[in-house]
Short mmCIF file of C-alpha atoms and ligand atoms in Angstrom, two decimals:
data_model
loop_
_atom_site.label_atom_id
_atom_site.label_comp_id
_atom_site.label_asym_id
_atom_site.label_seq_id
_atom_site.Cartn_x
_atom_site.Cartn_y
_atom_site.Cartn_z
CA MET U 8 -3.84 30.25 -57.23
CA VAL U 9 -0.02 30.01 -56.41
CA ASN U 10 2.37 32.88 -55.70
CA THR U 11 3.07 33.97 -59.25
CA ALA U 12 5.47 36.33 -60.83
CA ILE U 13 4.44 38.36 -64.08
CA LEU U 14 7.39 39.52 -66.10
CA GLY U 15 8.00 41.05 -69.25
CA ILE U 16 10.25 39.10 -71.62
CA GLN U 17 10.46 41.84 -74.19
CA TRP U 18 11.50 45.30 -74.06
CA GLY U 19 8.60 46.38 -71.82
CA ASP U 20 4.96 47.27 -72.46
CA GLU U 21 3.74 43.40 -72.78
CA GLY U 22 0.71 44.21 -71.46
CA LYS U 23 1.84 43.25 -67.63
CA GLY U 24 -0.94 45.73 -66.26
CA LYS U 25 -3.59 43.83 -67.64
CA ILE U 26 -2.77 40.37 -66.71
CA VAL U 27 -1.70 41.56 -63.61
CA HIS U 28 -5.02 42.97 -63.14
CA MET U 29 -7.06 39.99 -64.25
CA LEU U 30 -4.79 37.47 -62.02
CA SER U 31 -5.40 39.91 -58.85
CA GLU U 32 -8.91 38.68 -58.61
CA HIS U 33 -7.51 35.29 -57.55
CA SER U 34 -4.58 36.85 -55.06
CA ASP U 35 -4.38 38.57 -51.96
CA VAL U 36 -1.50 40.93 -52.42
CA VAL U 37 0.19 42.34 -55.55
CA CYS U 38 4.00 44.01 -55.11
CA ARG U 39 6.06 45.95 -57.21
CA TYR U 40 9.89 45.21 -56.67
CA GLN U 41 11.85 47.39 -59.17
CA GLY U 42 11.88 50.25 -61.25
CA GLY U 43 9.71 53.51 -60.69
CA ASN U 44 7.14 55.73 -62.41
CA ASN U 45 8.94 54.78 -65.77
CA ALA U 46 6.57 52.25 -65.76
CA GLY U 47 3.00 52.65 -67.34
CA HIS U 48 0.79 49.62 -66.58
CA THR U 49 -2.31 50.06 -68.53
CA VAL U 50 -5.64 48.35 -67.00
CA ILE U 51 -9.24 48.47 -69.05
CA THR U 52 -12.11 47.51 -66.75
CA GLU U 53 -15.73 48.30 -66.81
CA GLY U 54 -14.92 50.53 -70.03
CA LYS U 55 -12.50 52.82 -67.80
CA LYS U 56 -8.83 53.22 -68.60
CA ILE U 57 -6.39 53.33 -65.73
CA VAL U 58 -2.68 53.94 -66.25
CA LEU U 59 -0.52 53.25 -63.25
CA HIS U 60 3.29 54.11 -62.88
CA LEU U 61 4.24 53.39 -59.44
CA ILE U 62 1.35 51.77 -57.42
CA PRO U 63 0.48 48.00 -57.89
CA SER U 64 -1.95 47.29 -60.51
CA GLY U 65 -3.76 45.20 -57.88
CA ILE U 66 -5.12 48.38 -56.25
CA ILE U 67 -7.76 48.38 -58.61
CA LYS U 68 -9.45 45.64 -57.05
CA GLU U 69 -10.93 46.13 -53.83
CA SER U 70 -9.44 45.05 -50.72
CA LYS U 71 -6.26 43.71 -52.05
CA ILE U 72 -3.23 44.69 -50.29
CA CYS U 73 -0.49 46.32 -52.65
CA ILE U 74 3.11 46.79 -51.77
CA ILE U 75 5.95 48.93 -53.11
CA GLY U 76 9.16 47.20 -52.10
CA ASN U 77 12.41 48.51 -51.24
CA GLY U 78 14.04 47.94 -54.74
CA VAL U 79 11.63 50.36 -56.35
CA VAL U 80 12.63 54.00 -56.71
CA VAL U 81 9.95 56.15 -55.39
CA ASN U 82 9.00 59.79 -56.39
CA PRO U 83 6.49 60.91 -54.00
CA TYR U 84 4.90 63.37 -56.11
CA ALA U 85 4.33 60.98 -58.93
CA PHE U 86 2.93 58.71 -55.99
CA LYS U 87 0.60 61.49 -54.92
CA GLU U 88 -0.82 62.09 -58.19
CA GLU U 89 -1.59 58.56 -58.54
CA LEU U 90 -3.43 58.45 -55.20
CA GLU U 91 -5.49 61.79 -56.32
CA MET U 92 -6.18 59.71 -59.48
CA LEU U 93 -7.47 56.93 -57.79
CA GLU U 94 -9.24 58.99 -55.21
CA GLN U 95 -11.30 60.50 -58.37
CA MET U 96 -12.06 56.96 -59.68
CA ASP U 97 -13.49 56.22 -56.00
CA ILE U 98 -10.97 53.51 -55.40
CA ASP U 99 -10.27 53.53 -51.56
CA TYR U 100 -6.59 52.63 -51.09
CA LYS U 101 -6.65 53.36 -47.38
CA GLY U 102 -4.93 50.93 -45.14
CA ARG U 103 -3.96 48.28 -48.00
CA LEU U 104 -1.18 50.38 -49.87
CA PHE U 105 2.27 50.25 -48.33
CA VAL U 106 5.72 51.54 -49.37
CA SER U 107 8.87 50.31 -47.91
CA ASN U 108 10.90 52.22 -45.57
CA ARG U 109 14.08 51.02 -47.32
CA ALA U 110 12.97 52.36 -50.75
CA ASN U 111 15.35 54.99 -52.14
CA LEU U 112 13.45 58.26 -53.12
CA ILE U 113 13.70 60.07 -56.71
CA MET U 114 15.03 63.58 -55.78
CA PRO U 115 14.36 66.44 -58.16
CA TYR U 116 18.10 66.78 -58.70
CA HIS U 117 17.95 63.03 -60.08
CA ILE U 118 15.24 64.13 -62.68
CA LYS U 119 17.64 66.89 -63.56
CA LEU U 120 20.66 64.98 -63.91
CA ASP U 121 18.53 62.22 -66.12
CA GLY U 122 17.60 65.41 -68.71
CA ILE U 123 21.51 66.45 -68.65
CA ASN U 124 22.78 62.58 -69.11
CA GLU U 125 19.93 62.25 -71.85
CA GLU U 126 21.12 65.30 -73.93
CA SER U 127 24.71 63.56 -74.28
CA ARG U 128 23.63 59.88 -74.71
CA GLY U 129 20.63 59.78 -76.27
CA ILE U 130 19.36 56.36 -74.56
CA GLY U 131 15.43 57.57 -74.80
CA THR U 132 15.09 57.34 -71.26
CA THR U 133 11.63 58.64 -69.51
CA LYS U 134 13.28 61.30 -67.72
CA ARG U 135 11.90 60.40 -64.59
CA GLY U 136 15.11 60.19 -62.70
CA ILE U 137 15.29 56.58 -62.47
CA GLY U 138 19.00 55.93 -63.97
CA PRO U 139 20.27 58.80 -61.31
CA ALA U 140 18.30 57.46 -58.61
CA TYR U 141 19.72 53.85 -58.91
CA THR U 142 23.38 55.41 -59.55
CA TYR U 143 23.01 57.36 -56.23
CA LYS U 144 21.63 54.42 -54.49
CA TYR U 145 24.63 52.25 -55.47
CA ALA U 146 26.99 55.06 -54.68
CA ARG U 147 25.66 54.88 -51.52
CA SER U 148 24.33 58.60 -51.65
CA GLY U 149 20.73 57.95 -51.56
CA ILE U 150 17.98 59.28 -49.50
CA ARG U 151 15.65 56.34 -48.54
CA VAL U 152 12.10 56.58 -47.07
CA CYS U 153 13.43 55.90 -43.81
CA ASP U 154 15.80 58.66 -44.01
CA LEU U 155 13.21 61.34 -44.09
CA PHE U 156 13.10 61.34 -40.48
CA GLU U 157 16.83 61.39 -39.68
CA LYS U 158 17.94 65.22 -39.83
CA GLU U 159 21.38 64.64 -38.96
CA TYR U 160 21.89 62.24 -41.23
CA LEU U 161 20.16 64.19 -43.92
CA ASN U 162 22.33 67.15 -43.15
CA ARG U 163 25.42 65.33 -43.79
CA MET U 164 24.35 63.28 -46.69
CA ILE U 165 22.73 66.62 -48.64
CA ASP U 166 26.13 68.47 -48.25
CA LEU U 167 27.68 65.26 -50.07
CA ILE U 168 25.36 65.19 -52.67
CA LEU U 169 25.60 68.69 -53.32
CA LYS U 170 29.12 68.75 -53.81
CA ASP U 171 28.51 66.04 -56.61
CA VAL U 172 25.30 67.59 -57.78
CA ASN U 173 25.88 71.29 -58.39
CA PRO U 174 29.04 71.10 -60.44
CA VAL U 175 27.27 69.32 -62.83
CA LEU U 176 24.22 71.51 -62.98
CA ARG U 177 26.48 74.51 -63.24
CA SER U 178 28.38 72.90 -66.29
CA HIS U 179 25.60 72.62 -68.14
CA GLY U 180 23.86 75.83 -67.46
CA LYS U 181 21.20 74.57 -64.99
CA GLU U 182 19.93 76.20 -61.99
CA GLU U 183 21.86 74.96 -58.90
CA THR U 184 20.14 73.00 -56.24
CA GLU U 185 19.86 74.76 -52.71
CA LYS U 186 20.17 72.79 -49.35
CA ARG U 187 17.15 74.60 -48.11
CA ASP U 188 15.07 73.52 -51.17
CA ILE U 189 16.07 69.90 -50.72
CA PHE U 190 14.76 70.15 -47.05
CA ASN U 191 11.42 71.73 -48.04
CA THR U 192 11.11 68.77 -50.63
CA ILE U 193 11.72 66.28 -47.72
CA GLU U 194 9.04 68.08 -45.67
CA GLU U 195 6.69 67.61 -48.54
CA PHE U 196 7.63 63.78 -49.08
CA LYS U 197 7.08 63.19 -45.44
CA GLU U 198 3.57 64.46 -45.32
CA ILE U 199 2.89 62.30 -48.73
CA LEU U 200 4.27 59.08 -47.71
CA ALA U 201 3.78 59.29 -43.77
CA PRO U 202 0.41 57.13 -43.75
CA PHE U 203 2.15 54.57 -46.16
CA ILE U 204 5.69 53.75 -44.78
CA THR U 205 6.11 50.28 -43.58
CA ASP U 206 8.90 47.55 -43.15
CA THR U 207 7.19 45.64 -46.18
CA THR U 208 9.80 42.91 -45.80
CA ILE U 209 8.08 42.00 -42.44
CA LEU U 210 4.92 42.82 -43.98
CA ILE U 211 5.36 40.36 -46.47
CA HIS U 212 6.76 37.71 -44.94
CA ASP U 213 3.80 37.70 -42.39
CA LEU U 214 1.48 37.58 -45.39
CA LEU U 215 3.34 34.72 -46.62
CA ASN U 216 3.26 32.91 -43.10
CA LYS U 217 -0.58 33.35 -43.34
CA GLY U 218 -0.72 31.49 -46.39
CA LYS U 219 -1.77 34.74 -48.50
CA THR U 220 -1.31 34.64 -52.18
CA VAL U 221 1.09 37.10 -53.78
CA LEU U 222 1.55 38.44 -57.33
CA PHE U 223 4.84 39.94 -58.07
CA GLU U 224 4.24 42.69 -60.68
CA GLY U 225 7.50 43.16 -62.97
CA ALA U 226 7.98 46.44 -64.48
CA GLN U 227 9.72 47.12 -68.17
CA GLY U 228 11.17 43.69 -69.61
CA ALA U 229 13.91 41.45 -69.65
CA LEU U 230 15.58 43.11 -72.53
CA LEU U 231 15.78 46.20 -70.68
CA ASP U 232 17.63 44.60 -67.81
CA ILE U 233 20.64 46.49 -66.51
CA ASP U 234 22.74 43.02 -66.61
CA PHE U 235 20.79 41.12 -69.45
CA GLY U 236 19.38 43.75 -71.66
CA THR U 237 20.67 45.61 -74.34
CA TYR U 238 23.09 47.69 -72.69
CA PRO U 239 23.53 50.42 -72.36
CA TYR U 240 20.11 50.87 -74.15
CA VAL U 241 18.24 49.65 -70.61
CA THR U 242 16.96 50.56 -67.56
CA SER U 243 19.10 50.81 -64.29
CA SER U 244 16.92 47.74 -62.50
CA ASN U 245 16.69 44.16 -62.80
CA PRO U 246 13.05 43.45 -64.39
CA THR U 247 14.51 39.74 -64.58
CA VAL U 248 13.30 37.16 -61.87
CA GLY U 249 16.20 37.88 -59.42
CA GLY U 250 14.89 41.64 -58.87
CA ILE U 251 11.99 39.92 -56.94
CA PHE U 252 13.99 38.73 -54.28
CA THR U 253 16.26 41.79 -54.00
CA GLY U 254 13.52 44.19 -54.22
CA LEU U 255 11.37 42.83 -51.38
CA GLY U 256 13.59 40.68 -49.27
CA ILE U 257 12.07 37.39 -49.86
CA GLY U 258 13.71 33.90 -51.04
CA PRO U 259 13.31 32.17 -54.38
CA LYS U 260 10.92 29.28 -52.64
CA ALA U 261 8.39 32.08 -52.22
CA VAL U 262 7.80 32.32 -56.17
CA LYS U 263 5.77 29.00 -57.47
CA ASN U 264 4.97 30.35 -60.72
CA ILE U 265 6.70 32.62 -63.43
CA ILE U 266 4.59 33.95 -66.30
CA GLY U 267 6.38 35.57 -69.04
CA ILE U 268 4.24 38.31 -70.71
CA SER U 269 5.11 38.80 -74.57
CA LYS U 270 3.15 40.39 -77.16
CA ALA U 271 2.23 38.57 -80.47
CA TYR U 272 4.93 40.93 -82.27
CA THR U 273 7.57 43.00 -80.88
CA THR U 274 7.66 46.73 -79.84
CA ARG U 275 10.46 48.98 -78.30
CA VAL U 276 10.12 52.70 -76.85
CA GLY U 277 13.50 54.53 -76.47
CA ALA U 278 16.86 54.15 -78.36
CA GLY U 279 18.60 50.71 -78.91
CA PRO U 280 18.99 47.97 -81.32
CA PHE U 281 15.75 46.23 -82.34
CA PRO U 282 16.66 43.67 -85.25
CA THR U 283 12.99 43.21 -86.50
CA GLU U 284 12.03 46.72 -86.30
CA LEU U 285 9.79 47.39 -89.57
CA ASN U 286 10.26 51.24 -90.98
CA ASN U 287 7.58 50.92 -93.13
CA GLU U 288 3.95 50.71 -94.10
CA THR U 289 3.60 47.33 -91.81
CA GLY U 290 5.29 49.01 -88.71
CA GLU U 291 3.14 51.77 -89.14
CA LEU U 292 -0.23 49.67 -89.38
CA ILE U 293 0.75 47.71 -86.31
CA ARG U 294 1.45 50.99 -84.55
CA LYS U 295 -1.92 52.35 -85.65
CA LYS U 296 -3.82 49.12 -85.14
CA GLY U 297 -2.27 48.26 -81.76
CA GLY U 298 -2.22 51.94 -80.37
CA GLU U 299 1.43 51.80 -79.66
CA TYR U 300 2.27 55.01 -78.00
CA GLY U 301 4.05 54.99 -74.60
CA ALA U 302 1.46 54.74 -71.45
CA SER U 303 4.08 57.14 -69.53
CA THR U 304 5.24 59.16 -71.83
CA GLY U 305 3.03 59.09 -75.16
CA ARG U 306 5.97 58.43 -77.50
CA PRO U 307 5.19 56.48 -80.52
CA ARG U 308 6.75 52.77 -79.97
CA ARG U 309 8.78 51.31 -82.63
CA CYS U 310 6.89 48.30 -83.84
CA GLY U 311 8.01 44.95 -85.67
CA TRP U 312 7.64 41.39 -86.21
CA PHE U 313 7.95 38.59 -83.23
CA ASP U 314 11.57 38.01 -82.66
CA ALA U 315 11.89 34.33 -81.33
CA VAL U 316 15.76 34.74 -80.65
CA ALA U 317 14.65 37.53 -78.41
CA ALA U 318 11.77 36.13 -76.58
CA ARG U 319 13.63 33.05 -76.04
CA TYR U 320 16.37 34.39 -74.60
CA GLY U 321 14.02 36.75 -72.48
CA ALA U 322 12.10 33.53 -71.21
CA MET U 323 15.47 31.94 -70.55
CA ILE U 324 16.85 34.81 -68.28
CA CYS U 325 13.60 34.91 -66.55
CA GLY U 326 13.20 31.04 -65.92
CA ILE U 327 9.23 31.30 -66.85
CA ASN U 328 6.96 28.36 -66.86
CA SER U 329 4.52 29.80 -69.24
CA ILE U 330 3.82 32.67 -71.46
CA ALA U 331 0.73 35.11 -71.40
CA MET U 332 0.75 36.41 -75.26
CA THR U 333 -1.14 39.59 -75.56
CA LYS U 334 -2.49 41.48 -78.51
CA PHE U 335 -3.23 38.64 -80.80
CA ASP U 336 -6.33 40.67 -81.98
CA ILE U 337 -3.87 43.31 -83.57
CA LEU U 338 -2.38 40.61 -86.19
CA ASP U 339 -5.99 39.92 -87.14
CA LYS U 340 -6.38 40.16 -90.96
CA PHE U 341 -2.60 40.09 -92.02
CA LYS U 342 -2.29 38.01 -95.05
CA THR U 343 1.00 36.63 -93.49
CA ILE U 344 2.84 37.05 -90.62
CA LYS U 345 6.93 36.87 -90.05
CA VAL U 346 8.76 35.50 -87.24
CA CYS U 347 12.55 36.20 -86.63
CA THR U 348 13.98 32.64 -86.02
CA ALA U 349 17.56 33.63 -86.28
CA TYR U 350 20.06 36.53 -86.93
CA GLU U 351 22.78 37.08 -89.38
CA ILE U 352 25.54 38.99 -88.01
CA ASP U 353 28.64 39.36 -89.82
CA GLY U 354 27.79 36.55 -92.17
CA LYS U 355 27.17 34.17 -89.64
CA VAL U 356 23.81 32.64 -88.64
CA ARG U 357 23.23 33.07 -85.15
CA LYS U 358 20.48 31.80 -82.89
CA ASP U 359 21.97 33.34 -79.57
CA PHE U 360 21.00 36.88 -78.30
CA PRO U 361 24.21 38.63 -78.40
CA ALA U 362 25.68 40.64 -75.35
CA ASN U 363 26.78 43.85 -76.97
CA ALA U 364 24.17 46.17 -78.40
CA ALA U 365 26.68 46.95 -81.46
CA GLU U 366 26.60 43.47 -82.64
CA LEU U 367 22.90 43.30 -82.27
CA GLU U 368 22.86 46.60 -84.22
CA ARG U 369 24.44 44.74 -87.26
CA ALA U 370 21.90 41.64 -86.93
CA LYS U 371 19.97 40.91 -89.73
CA PRO U 372 16.64 38.95 -89.00
CA ILE U 373 16.30 35.70 -90.72
CA TYR U 374 12.32 35.24 -91.00
CA GLU U 375 9.81 32.51 -91.59
CA GLU U 376 6.53 33.65 -93.07
CA TYR U 377 3.27 32.00 -91.93
CA PRO U 378 -0.38 32.56 -93.35
CA GLY U 379 -2.33 34.94 -91.33
CA TRP U 380 -6.06 34.63 -90.01
CA ASP U 381 -9.23 36.30 -90.22
CA LYS U 382 -9.85 37.24 -86.65
CA THR U 383 -9.15 36.25 -83.25
CA ALA U 384 -11.09 39.29 -81.47
CA GLY U 385 -14.18 38.28 -79.56
CA VAL U 386 -13.15 34.62 -79.58
CA ASN U 387 -13.27 33.21 -75.97
CA ARG U 388 -12.21 29.78 -76.24
CA TYR U 389 -9.00 28.06 -77.54
CA GLU U 390 -11.22 25.63 -79.43
CA ASP U 391 -12.98 28.48 -81.46
CA LEU U 392 -9.60 30.40 -82.74
CA PRO U 393 -8.79 30.42 -86.44
CA ASP U 394 -6.60 27.28 -87.31
CA ASN U 395 -3.80 29.61 -88.60
CA ALA U 396 -3.92 31.29 -85.18
CA LYS U 397 -3.60 28.08 -83.42
CA LYS U 398 -0.66 27.10 -85.79
CA TYR U 399 1.01 30.63 -84.93
CA ILE U 400 0.79 29.79 -81.14
CA LYS U 401 2.54 26.29 -81.59
CA ILE U 402 5.16 27.71 -83.72
CA LEU U 403 6.11 30.05 -81.11
CA GLU U 404 5.77 27.68 -78.32
CA ASP U 405 8.19 25.20 -80.09
CA MET U 406 10.68 28.20 -80.61
CA ILE U 407 10.43 29.51 -76.99
CA GLY U 408 10.19 26.11 -75.23
CA VAL U 409 7.77 27.29 -73.22
CA ASP U 410 3.88 26.89 -73.49
CA ILE U 411 1.60 29.88 -74.10
CA SER U 412 -0.92 29.34 -71.30
CA ILE U 413 -2.75 32.51 -71.63
CA ILE U 414 -4.02 34.24 -75.08
CA SER U 415 -5.08 37.76 -74.87
CA ASN U 416 -7.08 39.23 -77.73
CA GLY U 417 -8.28 42.59 -76.22
CA PRO U 418 -7.43 44.87 -73.62
CA ASP U 419 -10.28 44.33 -71.28
CA GLU U 420 -9.45 41.62 -68.62
CA LYS U 421 -12.52 39.54 -70.38
CA GLN U 422 -10.67 39.29 -73.34
CA THR U 423 -8.59 36.68 -72.67
CA ILE U 424 -8.20 32.86 -72.93
CA ILE U 425 -6.97 30.90 -70.37
CA ARG U 426 -5.39 27.49 -71.53
CA ASP U 427 -4.34 26.16 -67.93
CA SER U 428 -6.90 26.40 -65.28
CA ASN U 429 -4.14 25.73 -62.68
CA LEU U 430 -3.18 29.67 -63.04
CA LEU U 431 -6.25 30.87 -61.67
P1 GDP E 692 2.62 46.95 -69.55
O1 GDP E 692 3.74 48.21 -69.40
O2 GDP E 692 3.32 45.72 -69.96
O3 GDP E 692 1.55 47.07 -68.77
O4 GDP E 692 1.96 47.42 -71.02
P2 GDP E 692 1.19 48.69 -71.30
O5 GDP E 692 -0.04 48.98 -70.62
O6 GDP E 692 2.23 49.98 -71.52
O7 GDP E 692 0.97 48.49 -72.93
C1 GDP E 692 0.06 47.70 -73.27
C2 GDP E 692 -1.04 48.28 -74.13
O8 GDP E 692 -1.64 47.08 -74.70
C3 GDP E 692 -1.93 49.11 -73.21
O9 GDP E 692 -2.76 50.12 -74.17
C4 GDP E 692 -2.82 47.97 -72.83
O10 GDP E 692 -4.44 48.06 -72.74
C5 GDP E 692 -3.21 47.03 -74.44
N1 GDP E 692 -3.25 45.61 -74.56
C6 GDP E 692 -2.99 44.64 -73.37
N2 GDP E 692 -3.29 43.54 -74.13
C7 GDP E 692 -4.03 43.90 -75.06
C8 GDP E 692 -4.61 42.76 -76.03
O11 GDP E 692 -4.61 41.56 -76.14
N3 GDP E 692 -5.18 43.36 -77.25
C9 GDP E 692 -4.98 44.58 -77.26
N4 GDP E 692 -5.78 45.04 -78.64
N5 GDP E 692 -4.51 45.60 -76.34
C10 GDP E 692 -3.91 45.09 -75.40
P1 IMO E 693 7.01 49.15 -68.64
O1 IMO E 693 6.78 48.92 -67.01
C1 IMO E 693 9.02 50.08 -71.94
C2 IMO E 693 12.73 52.38 -71.49
C3 IMO E 693 12.69 53.72 -71.61
C4 IMO E 693 14.22 53.69 -72.16
C5 IMO E 693 14.79 52.79 -71.48
C6 IMO E 693 15.60 53.43 -70.05
O2 IMO E 693 5.55 49.92 -68.72
O3 IMO E 693 6.92 48.15 -69.24
P2 IMO E 693 14.68 54.88 -67.95
O4 IMO E 693 13.74 55.81 -67.86
O5 IMO E 693 14.12 53.53 -67.41
O6 IMO E 693 16.07 54.93 -67.40
O7 IMO E 693 14.63 54.54 -69.54
O8 IMO E 693 13.70 51.98 -70.70
N1 IMO E 693 11.63 51.87 -70.47
C7 IMO E 693 10.48 51.43 -70.72
N2 IMO E 693 10.12 50.91 -72.09
N3 IMO E 693 8.36 50.22 -70.78
C8 IMO E 693 8.48 50.50 -69.77
O9 IMO E 693 7.81 50.38 -68.57
C9 IMO E 693 9.64 51.21 -69.71
N4 IMO E 693 10.45 51.76 -68.54
C10 IMO E 693 11.60 52.09 -69.41
O10 IMO E 693 12.00 53.97 -72.80
O11 IMO E 693 14.51 53.23 -73.50
MG1 MG E 694 4.11 50.12 -70.08
#
């Protein structure tokens, strides 16, 4: 296997956790490079379900090195909870899990501010403090992992931060943040993170130089990207391919293969335009069959047909070489299956993905309808898939312009058809 990026090309929750877990068998290192514990990556292995938010999905397989890069925003309390979960599952992470000394921390006031912003904006964030943590990072008012040990710097920075934060908290009737509480939090953060803090940029370059194989585990998806997504209904980082380089400190040549993950239909959690959303029995059926409830927040996911315009755009901006398409089994037994091939916006047929969320809100999907199939669940060879499922795969490949090299027909890593053995 070559160094491979696994990126969502829709609105997140495409099944990245499953695919990363499966491919981690063939790699030495798994890195997260953006986002934070807004992610919820589900892995089903040996009948057990594990949801990871911050720690790379590679941690489940023994001896894989896992890196949380500088581009990730880290909430040490959430990190600790995940460590405890791993301990309960007898997964030994000691000596193979590393957190970047350059990563920005999610502070308790970021979480409070996320709640306040959410009340007025209704973006449907995960309320994990992600947006404010990145806002403070770019405003050069962040606290990074390496700053935890610099008392003087912290003293000065915290005074500046509180001048910003407390008037906002006060004006929303929330309890103000005290300097000594932040220092107490910092002491706790130091204790939690100390064994893991590393210059992960040096580490990853060392590993690459030694010829180790690396998997880059994206969080969220292309359509939630701060630059390319359905702004402002997006997350505050770059889940698209560029995030890997800034989020780890490596050059583009280190990534040899880019796999885009997509569901065989579409889901979205949180607010924002979603042209193929089905607010009817079919949408309800997909949600029920697909267990479409957020892995982080438990919120019901909005469900709809496959949107080829959006997926083609997601694939393009991530520069993917092939697609891993998940959840084929959920479309089993549908009499017919629809695919959105274009939008009608303000009376015009459009095949491009608009930059403006307001425009996308007005998009009416133009569908093509195809005959369904009986069963893909339980099939483990491409040849044995029902003809109509194979036709559906071919149609989507032609529409997106990229091969579907992995077909996932169940949540377990074994429920996967790999059409291109070079991926392993
Ligand atoms: P991620 O955020 O991209 O890692 O995806 P999530 O874990 O949030 O959501 C994907 C959900 O679909 C999880 O519950 C997975 O266990 C499940 N899943 C992944 N692939 C398949 C599949 O092919 N079929 C079925 N039935 N479930 C799948
Ligand atoms: P994974 O990695 C799906 C969505 C939120 C909200 C928007 C902004 O599991 O695919 P944020 O808390 O990031 O400020 O929220 O982004 N969102 C996700 N949706 N999967 C995710 O991650 C998501 N992470 C954030 O629902 O609409
Ligand atoms: Mg998820």
